[in-house]
Each structure stands twice: as C-alpha cells, then as structure tokens.
CSV table of C-alpha atoms in Angstrom, one decimal:
chain,number,residue,atom,x,y,z
A,1,MET,CA,-31.4,-16.6,55.1
A,2,LYS,CA,-28.4,-15.5,53.1
A,3,LYS,CA,-30.6,-13.3,50.9
A,4,LYS,CA,-32.1,-11.7,54.0
A,5,LYS,CA,-28.6,-10.9,55.5
A,6,LEU,CA,-27.5,-9.5,52.1
A,7,LEU,CA,-30.6,-7.3,52.0
A,8,MET,CA,-30.0,-6.0,55.5
A,9,SER,CA,-26.4,-5.3,54.7
A,10,LEU,CA,-27.4,-3.3,51.6
A,11,VAL,CA,-30.0,-1.4,53.6
A,12,LEU,CA,-27.4,-0.6,56.3
A,13,ILE,CA,-24.9,0.6,53.7
A,14,PHE,CA,-27.5,2.7,52.0
A,15,GLY,CA,-28.5,4.2,55.3
A,16,LEU,CA,-24.9,5.0,56.2
A,17,PHE,CA,-24.5,6.6,52.8
A,18,ILE,CA,-27.6,8.8,53.4
A,19,LEU,CA,-26.3,9.8,56.8
A,20,TYR,CA,-23.0,10.7,55.2
A,21,LEU,CA,-24.6,12.9,52.6
A,22,LEU,CA,-26.7,14.7,55.2
A,23,PHE,CA,-24.3,15.1,58.1
A,24,TRP,CA,-20.7,14.5,57.3
A,25,PRO,CA,-18.7,17.7,58.1
A,26,VAL,CA,-17.7,19.8,55.1
A,27,SER,CA,-15.3,22.7,54.9
A,28,ILE,CA,-17.7,25.2,53.4
A,29,ASP,CA,-20.3,27.4,55.3
A,30,PRO,CA,-22.7,28.3,52.5
A,31,ILE,CA,-25.3,31.1,52.5
A,32,ALA,CA,-28.4,31.5,50.4
A,33,TRP,CA,-28.4,33.9,47.4
A,34,SER,CA,-31.1,34.4,44.8
A,35,PRO,CA,-29.5,35.5,41.5
A,36,MET,CA,-31.5,37.4,38.9
A,37,GLU,CA,-32.8,35.4,36.0
A,38,ALA,CA,-30.1,34.9,33.5
A,39,PRO,CA,-30.5,36.9,30.3
A,40,ALA,CA,-31.4,34.9,27.2
A,41,LEU,CA,-28.9,34.4,24.4
A,42,SER,CA,-30.7,36.9,22.1
A,43,GLY,CA,-30.6,40.6,21.3
A,44,VAL,CA,-27.2,41.8,22.3
A,45,PHE,CA,-26.2,38.3,23.3
A,46,LYS,CA,-27.4,36.6,20.1
A,47,PRO,CA,-25.1,33.6,19.2
A,48,ASN,CA,-22.7,34.0,16.3
A,49,SER,CA,-19.6,32.3,15.0
A,50,TYR,CA,-17.1,35.2,15.1
A,51,LEU,CA,-14.7,33.3,17.4
A,52,ALA,CA,-14.7,30.2,15.2
A,53,SER,CA,-12.0,31.9,13.2
A,54,VAL,CA,-9.5,32.1,16.2
A,55,LYS,CA,-6.0,31.1,15.2
A,56,LYS,CA,-4.1,29.0,17.8
A,57,LEU,CA,-0.5,30.2,18.5
A,58,GLY,CA,2.2,28.1,20.1
A,59,THR,CA,0.2,24.9,19.9
A,60,ASN,CA,1.3,22.2,22.4
A,61,MET,CA,3.5,24.7,24.4
A,62,GLY,CA,1.7,23.6,27.6
A,63,VAL,CA,-1.7,23.8,29.3
A,64,GLY,CA,-3.6,26.9,30.4
A,65,PRO,CA,-2.2,30.3,29.2
A,66,GLU,CA,-4.7,31.9,31.6
A,67,ASP,CA,-3.7,35.5,30.8
A,68,VAL,CA,-1.8,37.0,27.9
A,69,ASP,CA,-0.1,40.2,27.2
A,70,VAL,CA,2.0,41.8,24.4
A,71,ASP,CA,5.1,43.9,24.9
A,72,ASN,CA,6.2,47.0,23.0
A,73,ASN,CA,8.1,44.8,20.6
A,74,GLY,CA,5.1,42.7,19.7
A,75,LEU,CA,6.3,39.7,21.7
A,76,ILE,CA,3.4,37.6,23.1
A,77,TYR,CA,3.5,36.3,26.7
A,78,GLY,CA,1.3,33.7,28.4
A,79,GLY,CA,1.3,32.3,32.0
A,80,MET,CA,1.1,28.5,32.0
A,81,GLU,CA,-0.4,26.0,34.5
A,82,ASP,CA,3.1,24.7,35.5
A,83,GLY,CA,4.4,28.1,36.5
A,84,ARG,CA,6.2,29.0,33.2
A,85,ILE,CA,5.8,32.3,31.4
A,86,ILE,CA,6.0,31.5,27.7
A,87,ARG,CA,7.1,34.1,25.2
A,88,LEU,CA,6.3,33.9,21.4
A,89,HIS,CA,7.4,35.9,18.5
A,90,SER,CA,4.9,38.4,17.1
A,91,ASP,CA,3.9,35.9,14.4
A,92,GLY,CA,3.1,33.3,17.1
A,93,THR,CA,6.2,31.1,16.4
A,94,HIS,CA,9.3,30.1,18.4
A,95,PRO,CA,7.9,29.6,21.9
A,96,GLU,CA,10.4,29.9,24.6
A,97,VAL,CA,10.5,30.0,28.4
A,98,PHE,CA,10.8,33.7,29.5
A,99,ALA,CA,10.6,33.0,33.3
A,100,HIS,CA,9.3,30.6,35.9
A,101,THR,CA,7.4,31.9,38.9
A,102,GLY,CA,7.4,28.7,40.9
A,103,GLY,CA,3.6,29.0,41.3
A,104,ARG,CA,0.7,29.6,39.0
A,105,PRO,CA,0.8,32.8,37.0
A,106,LEU,CA,-2.6,34.3,36.3
A,107,GLY,CA,-2.9,38.0,35.6
A,108,LEU,CA,-0.1,39.7,33.5
A,109,SER,CA,0.5,43.4,32.8
A,110,PHE,CA,3.6,45.3,31.8
A,111,ASP,CA,4.7,48.4,33.6
A,112,ALA,CA,6.3,51.6,32.1
A,113,ASN,CA,9.8,50.1,32.6
A,114,GLY,CA,9.1,46.9,30.7
A,115,ASN,CA,8.8,44.7,33.8
A,116,LEU,CA,6.1,42.1,33.6
A,117,ILE,CA,3.9,42.4,36.7
A,118,VAL,CA,2.2,39.0,37.5
A,119,ALA,CA,-0.6,38.1,39.9
A,120,ASP,CA,0.5,34.6,40.9
A,121,ALA,CA,-2.1,32.4,42.6
A,122,TYR,CA,0.4,31.1,45.1
A,123,LYS,CA,3.3,33.5,45.1
A,124,GLY,CA,1.4,36.8,45.4
A,125,LEU,CA,2.2,39.9,43.4
A,126,ILE,CA,5.5,39.6,41.6
A,127,SER,CA,7.6,41.5,39.1
A,128,ILE,CA,9.7,39.9,36.3
A,129,LYS,CA,12.5,42.0,34.8
A,130,LYS,CA,13.5,41.8,31.1
A,131,ASP,CA,16.1,39.2,31.9
A,132,GLY,CA,13.5,36.9,33.4
A,133,SER,CA,14.5,37.4,37.0
A,134,VAL,CA,11.6,37.2,39.5
A,135,SER,CA,11.0,39.3,42.6
A,136,VAL,CA,8.1,39.3,45.0
A,137,LEU,CA,6.4,42.7,45.6
A,138,CYS,CA,3.8,41.7,48.2
A,139,THR,CA,2.0,38.7,49.7
A,140,ALA,CA,-0.4,40.3,52.2
A,141,ALA,CA,-2.4,43.4,53.0
A,142,ASP,CA,-3.7,44.6,56.4
A,143,GLY,CA,-2.1,41.5,58.0
A,144,LEU,CA,-4.2,39.1,55.8
A,145,PRO,CA,-2.2,36.9,53.4
A,146,PHE,CA,-3.4,36.6,49.8
A,147,GLY,CA,-5.3,33.4,49.2
A,148,LEU,CA,-5.5,33.5,45.4
A,149,THR,CA,-3.8,36.5,43.7
A,150,ASP,CA,-5.7,36.7,40.4
A,151,ASP,CA,-5.5,39.6,38.0
A,152,VAL,CA,-3.5,42.9,37.6
A,153,ASP,CA,-3.3,46.1,35.7
A,154,VAL,CA,-0.8,49.0,35.9
A,155,ALA,CA,-1.9,52.6,35.9
A,156,GLN,CA,-0.1,55.5,34.2
A,157,ASP,CA,1.2,56.7,37.6
A,158,GLU,CA,2.8,53.3,38.1
A,159,THR,CA,0.2,52.2,40.7
A,160,ILE,CA,-0.5,48.5,40.4
A,161,TYR,CA,-4.1,47.4,40.9
A,162,PHE,CA,-4.7,43.8,41.5
A,163,SER,CA,-7.2,41.3,43.0
A,164,ASP,CA,-7.1,38.7,45.7
A,165,ALA,CA,-10.0,36.5,44.5
A,166,THR,CA,-10.5,34.8,47.8
A,167,TYR,CA,-8.4,35.0,50.9
A,168,LYS,CA,-10.0,31.8,52.3
A,169,TYR,CA,-9.4,29.2,49.6
A,170,PRO,CA,-6.4,28.4,47.4
A,171,LEU,CA,-6.6,27.9,43.6
A,172,GLU,CA,-7.3,24.2,43.7
A,173,ARG,CA,-10.3,24.8,45.9
A,174,TYR,CA,-11.9,27.7,44.1
A,175,ILE,CA,-15.1,25.6,43.6
A,176,ASP,CA,-15.4,25.6,47.4
A,177,ASP,CA,-15.5,29.4,47.3
A,178,ALA,CA,-18.2,29.3,44.6
A,179,MET,CA,-20.3,26.8,46.6
A,180,GLU,CA,-19.9,28.7,49.8
A,181,HIS,CA,-20.8,32.0,48.1
A,182,ARG,CA,-19.4,34.4,50.7
A,183,PRO,CA,-17.5,37.6,49.9
A,184,HIS,CA,-13.8,36.6,50.5
A,185,GLY,CA,-12.3,38.8,47.7
A,186,ARG,CA,-10.4,42.1,47.7
A,187,LEU,CA,-9.3,44.8,45.2
A,188,LEU,CA,-5.9,46.1,46.2
A,189,ALA,CA,-3.4,48.7,45.1
A,190,TYR,CA,0.4,48.4,45.3
A,191,TYR,CA,2.5,51.6,45.3
A,192,PRO,CA,6.0,50.9,43.9
A,193,LYS,CA,7.6,54.1,45.3
A,194,THR,CA,6.6,53.4,48.9
A,195,LYS,CA,6.4,49.6,48.5
A,196,SER,CA,3.1,49.7,50.3
A,197,THR,CA,-0.2,47.9,49.7
A,198,LYS,CA,-3.7,49.2,50.3
A,199,VAL,CA,-7.1,47.5,50.3
A,200,LEU,CA,-9.5,49.5,48.1
A,201,LEU,CA,-12.5,47.1,48.3
A,202,ASP,CA,-13.2,44.1,50.4
A,203,LYS,CA,-16.1,41.7,50.7
A,204,LEU,CA,-16.1,40.9,47.0
A,205,TYR,CA,-17.5,37.7,45.6
A,206,PHE,CA,-14.4,36.2,44.0
A,207,ALA,CA,-12.5,39.3,42.9
A,208,ASN,CA,-11.3,38.4,39.4
A,209,GLY,CA,-10.4,40.6,36.4
A,210,VAL,CA,-9.0,44.1,36.9
A,211,ALA,CA,-8.7,47.0,34.4
A,212,VAL,CA,-8.0,50.7,34.8
A,213,SER,CA,-10.0,53.1,32.6
A,214,PRO,CA,-8.2,54.9,29.8
A,215,ASP,CA,-8.7,58.3,31.6
A,216,GLN,CA,-7.5,56.8,34.9
A,217,SER,CA,-10.6,57.9,36.7
A,218,PHE,CA,-11.7,54.4,37.8
A,219,VAL,CA,-10.7,50.8,38.0
A,220,LEU,CA,-12.9,47.8,37.3
A,221,VAL,CA,-13.0,44.5,39.1
A,222,ASN,CA,-15.0,41.4,38.2
A,223,GLU,CA,-17.1,39.7,40.9
A,224,THR,CA,-17.3,36.3,39.3
A,225,TRP,CA,-19.8,34.6,41.6
A,226,LYS,CA,-22.1,37.6,41.3
A,227,TYR,CA,-22.0,37.7,37.5
A,228,ARG,CA,-21.2,41.4,37.6
A,229,ILE,CA,-18.4,44.1,37.4
A,230,LYS,CA,-17.8,46.7,40.1
A,231,ARG,CA,-16.3,50.1,39.5
A,232,TYR,CA,-14.0,51.8,42.0
A,233,TRP,CA,-13.6,55.5,41.5
A,234,LEU,CA,-10.0,56.9,41.6
A,235,SER,CA,-10.9,60.5,41.1
A,236,GLY,CA,-13.8,62.9,40.7
A,237,PRO,CA,-16.8,63.5,43.0
A,238,LYS,CA,-17.1,59.8,43.7
A,239,LYS,CA,-13.5,59.2,44.6
A,240,GLU,CA,-12.9,56.1,46.8
A,241,LYS,CA,-16.6,55.1,46.3
A,242,SER,CA,-17.8,52.1,44.2
A,243,ASP,CA,-20.8,51.2,42.1
A,244,ILE,CA,-22.0,48.6,39.7
A,245,PHE,CA,-20.5,48.9,36.2
A,246,ILE,CA,-22.6,46.1,34.6
A,247,ASP,CA,-24.8,43.5,36.3
A,248,ASN,CA,-26.5,40.1,35.5
A,249,LEU,CA,-24.1,39.0,32.8
A,250,PRO,CA,-25.0,35.9,30.6
A,251,GLY,CA,-21.8,34.2,31.6
A,252,ILE,CA,-19.2,33.9,34.3
A,253,PRO,CA,-16.9,36.9,34.1
A,254,ASP,CA,-13.1,36.3,34.3
A,255,GLY,CA,-10.5,38.6,32.8
A,256,ILE,CA,-11.1,42.2,31.6
A,257,SER,CA,-8.8,44.6,29.9
A,258,SER,CA,-8.9,48.1,28.3
A,259,ASN,CA,-7.8,48.8,24.8
A,260,GLN,CA,-6.8,52.3,26.2
A,261,GLU,CA,-9.4,54.0,23.9
A,262,ASN,CA,-13.0,53.1,24.2
A,263,ILE,CA,-13.5,49.4,24.8
A,264,PHE,CA,-13.2,47.0,27.8
A,265,TRP,CA,-12.8,43.5,26.6
A,266,LEU,CA,-14.4,40.9,28.9
A,267,ALA,CA,-13.8,37.2,28.8
A,268,LEU,CA,-16.6,34.8,29.8
A,269,PRO,CA,-15.2,31.3,30.2
A,270,SER,CA,-18.6,29.7,30.2
A,271,ILE,CA,-22.3,30.6,29.9
A,272,ARG,CA,-24.3,30.5,33.1
A,273,ASP,CA,-25.7,27.1,34.3
A,274,THR,CA,-29.4,27.5,35.3
A,275,ARG,CA,-29.0,24.4,37.5
A,276,LEU,CA,-26.2,26.1,39.5
A,277,ASP,CA,-28.2,29.3,39.8
A,278,LYS,CA,-31.1,27.4,41.3
A,279,LEU,CA,-28.7,25.8,43.8
A,280,MET,CA,-27.6,29.2,45.1
A,281,ASP,CA,-30.8,29.5,47.1
A,282,MET,CA,-30.3,26.1,48.8
A,283,PRO,CA,-27.2,26.1,51.0
A,284,PHE,CA,-28.0,22.8,52.6
A,285,LEU,CA,-28.2,21.1,49.2
A,286,ARG,CA,-24.9,22.7,48.3
A,287,LYS,CA,-23.3,21.0,51.3
A,288,VAL,CA,-24.8,17.7,50.3
A,289,ILE,CA,-23.2,18.1,46.8
A,290,MET,CA,-19.9,18.9,48.3
A,291,ARG,CA,-19.9,15.5,49.9
A,292,LEU,CA,-20.2,13.7,46.6
A,293,PRO,CA,-17.2,12.6,44.6
A,294,LYS,CA,-15.6,15.2,42.3
A,295,LEU,CA,-16.8,13.4,39.3
A,296,PHE,CA,-20.3,14.6,40.1
A,297,GLU,CA,-19.2,18.3,39.9
A,298,PRO,CA,-20.8,20.2,37.0
A,299,VAL,CA,-18.5,20.5,33.9
A,300,PRO,CA,-18.8,23.8,32.0
A,301,LYS,CA,-20.0,23.6,28.5
A,302,ARG,CA,-17.3,24.3,25.8
A,303,TYR,CA,-18.4,27.7,24.6
A,304,SER,CA,-16.4,30.7,23.4
A,305,PHE,CA,-17.7,34.1,24.6
A,306,VAL,CA,-16.2,37.6,24.6
A,307,LEU,CA,-18.0,40.9,25.2
A,308,GLY,CA,-16.8,44.4,24.3
A,309,LEU,CA,-18.1,47.2,26.7
A,310,ASP,CA,-17.8,50.9,26.2
A,311,ASN,CA,-16.5,53.2,29.0
A,312,SER,CA,-20.0,53.5,30.5
A,313,GLY,CA,-20.6,49.7,30.6
A,314,LYS,CA,-22.8,49.4,27.5
A,315,ILE,CA,-22.3,46.3,25.3
A,316,VAL,CA,-21.0,47.2,21.9
A,317,HIS,CA,-19.4,43.9,20.8
A,318,ASN,CA,-20.7,40.3,21.2
A,319,LEU,CA,-18.2,37.7,20.0
A,320,GLN,CA,-19.1,34.0,20.3
A,321,ASP,CA,-18.6,30.5,19.0
A,322,PRO,CA,-21.1,28.0,20.4
A,323,ASN,CA,-18.9,25.1,19.2
A,324,GLY,CA,-16.0,26.3,21.4
A,325,THR,CA,-13.3,26.1,18.8
A,326,PHE,CA,-11.1,28.0,21.3
A,327,ALA,CA,-12.9,27.5,24.7
A,328,MET,CA,-12.7,28.5,28.3
A,329,ILE,CA,-11.5,32.0,27.4
A,330,THR,CA,-10.2,33.7,30.5
A,331,SER,CA,-8.6,36.8,29.2
A,332,VAL,CA,-8.6,39.1,26.2
A,333,GLU,CA,-5.9,41.6,25.3
A,334,GLN,CA,-6.0,44.0,22.3
A,335,HIS,CA,-2.8,44.8,20.5
A,336,GLY,CA,-3.2,46.8,17.3
A,337,ASP,CA,-5.9,45.2,15.2
A,338,ARG,CA,-5.7,41.8,17.0
A,339,LEU,CA,-7.3,40.3,20.1
A,340,TYR,CA,-5.1,37.8,22.0
A,341,LEU,CA,-7.0,35.2,24.0
A,342,GLY,CA,-6.0,33.2,27.1
A,343,SER,CA,-7.6,30.0,28.3
A,344,LEU,CA,-7.6,27.6,31.3
A,345,ASP,CA,-7.9,24.5,29.1
A,346,GLU,CA,-6.2,25.3,25.7
A,347,GLU,CA,-2.6,24.4,24.9
A,348,ALA,CA,-2.2,27.6,22.9
A,349,ILE,CA,-2.8,31.3,22.8
A,350,GLY,CA,-5.7,32.4,20.6
A,351,ARG,CA,-5.6,35.3,18.2
A,352,VAL,CA,-8.4,36.9,16.1
A,353,LEU,CA,-9.0,40.2,14.3
A,354,VAL,CA,-10.6,43.0,16.3
A,355,PRO,CA,-14.2,43.2,14.9
A,356,LYS,CA,-15.0,46.2,12.7
A,357,LYS,CA,-17.4,48.8,14.0
A,358,ASP,CA,-20.2,47.4,11.9
A,359,LYS,CA,-19.6,43.8,13.0
A,360,CYS,CA,-21.1,42.4,16.2
A,361,THR,CA,-22.0,45.9,17.4
A,362,PHE,CA,-25.3,46.7,19.1
A,363,GLN,CA,-25.7,50.4,19.6
A,364,ASN,CA,-29.4,50.3,19.0
A,365,VAL,CA,-30.4,47.4,21.2
A,366,PRO,CA,-31.1,48.3,24.8
A,367,TYR,CA,-29.6,46.3,27.7
A,368,ASN,CA,-30.7,47.3,31.2
A,369,THR,CA,-27.8,46.2,33.4
A,370,ARG,CA,-29.8,46.8,36.6
A,371,LEU,CA,-33.0,44.8,36.1
A,372,PRO,CA,-33.5,41.1,35.3
A,373,ILE,CA,-34.3,40.2,31.7
A,374,LYS,CA,-37.1,37.9,31.0
A,375,GLY,CA,-36.3,35.0,28.7
A,376,GLN,CA,-36.3,31.3,28.1
A,377,GLY,CA,-32.8,30.7,29.4
A,378,TYR,CA,-30.0,29.0,27.4
A,379,PRO,CA,-30.1,26.4,24.6
C-alpha cells in the first residue's frame, strides 16, 4: 500500500513537472529562425595556435576587461565587471583605478580631446575626463531608454557612434534576448556639439561591436545573434542606407575595431554551437529550455578566435587557439605592432604581436559571405 502511494506521488510530481515545462509562463516571446549552415573550421578558418602566445597583463586585477583601449601615451585601459576602469602602464605593469562608472563599462574609445567615451551597460553613454571624472552624455533616443549600451567608436568629426544591444533586456538577461531572437538592437549617433542623439538603424539582432571605417565613409555594427556584420553608409551614393558587410561567421561576433589603415579586427568569444543553431527553428522548445534551471544553460567552449577583415569585408587574418589560453575574447584593439585583447572571463588584458603579412593571411582562399558553406561542422 505504501509503495503504491509512493508511486502515485512520484507520478503526480512527474506530471506536474511536465506541465511546468510545457505551460509555465516565461518572459520571452521567441520566433523561429533558420540560420545558414555554419562554415567548417577549414580554409580561411583553419585552426592554428597563433593566440597561444598571448601575454596576460595586469593579472588578478579583476574580472572581465570586456573592452580595451590605448591612449596617446601608450597607457592601457580596460573596463571591469565591477564598474572600474583599470589603467596599466605601457609595459602592462602598475594597474590602477582610473575611474568608476557605477555600472558595467563595455565599449571604450578615446575622443580627440583625450576623453574616454564609454558605453556602459547600465549608465548609458558616458564620458570620462583625464582626471577620472564621469559625466553622462545620453541614456535614451527617440523616447526609448537604452537597455544595454554596448560598444562605441568616435569618428574624426567627433561624432560618437554606439550601440544599444537590446532595449528590452538588461545585461544580466542577455541570454533571454538570444533565446527570444527578436530585433531589439539599435545603432546610434551622438553629436557632442548639439548634445543630440539619432537612431541610425533599428531592428538589429543584438547590436554589438561598432567601428568607423578609416575613410569615414561607413560605420560597422555587429549583429551577434545573426552571426553577421552590417554596414551603415555615412557618405557617398548609398548614404544613410545599410547592407551586409560579412555574413555567416563561424563564431559569435562581439567587438570590432579599425586599425585606421586596412584592417578591421573582429573578436569572436566562442565558436558557433550547432545545437543552439538547431534550436533557433523551434521557438516552443526554446521556451521549454527557459523553464529549466540555469545550470542547464549551454556553456561556451573555451576557444580563442580573432579575425582580420579588410575594408571590403574579406578575411585576411585568422588567429586562433583551440586550447583557449586567453579565452572569451570580446574585443581587439591594435596599437602599433601589438594587439590588445579584452575578455568577459579573464582577470587580465591580453597582448600579442600583430601578425606579419605572410602569417595567417588568406588572400587566395575564396570566402563567399553571402552563401552557406558546406562542411562537417566543428570538431
């Protein structure tokens, strides 16, 4: 009798659990999307160990220098998870607190006056003077507050281009935005002279990294959940129009920056997960997954990945480290002959030599950025 009652209780609990997985309300409203087949790690994406030689600077200074930048004096800056902006000497020593935003600093970029412009996930677009004092530039556009101010770049005419990754979800719920897969992101411009903000592009799928072209004719913005980079034209016959700069990337694009000559450096924190790609066409199943405890959320594989793109979107550098010596790379900034790397997970800023022209360069290997590439997927 006791065994029968126990069995009935277990059946009831199991039934309630199934009902919970199927019908409990969730905050997301997902839609179906069928991504192109992920390109294989071969050809222009062939694995190598170039990033295994990354040197870690300012070790144990804190978690998550998500973006980095270098000033005219060679001092190195990184925005930390706890809101601090850390500054290092040019040799990577003597870390000190330059400023504290009171939020979560993500994108960093210096303007012509030496002010550090910061896209802070919680505080909006802010400016930090040389003495470390912080002022807020803007927190909304077209009456819609920023939800997750993400990356920033400053043009030669002082216009500040930046992204609001998603107006719907805050930083701690960015996974919700990925699972919902709706276009909540925006590319914006802030004009210091008039202190006004303009929306350049909306309906972006997690608007992330931002970079202005060396000739100032266009600005790039990463659409993380679409695995692609969009281009917004600032001048010329296509002015105020947009197109795709590169599509169907092998990893999840995050930060992007220009070396002001001929290369855009693109950070890929992780390679694509074929399981997640398959889920994109099943919105109901994504709602079920959102009802599971967070410990069931997919964990990105530790993998180091940086691409160099020329000014037309062709891949010319492929830097990797499958062992993830310095992993979850979210930003790349070139200063002289060095690349400085930011990360969500590391407790240091990475530094590695800029590859020579004959290293990790693929000028003779075609990569069609518009069509899916057949392959066996990822190892």
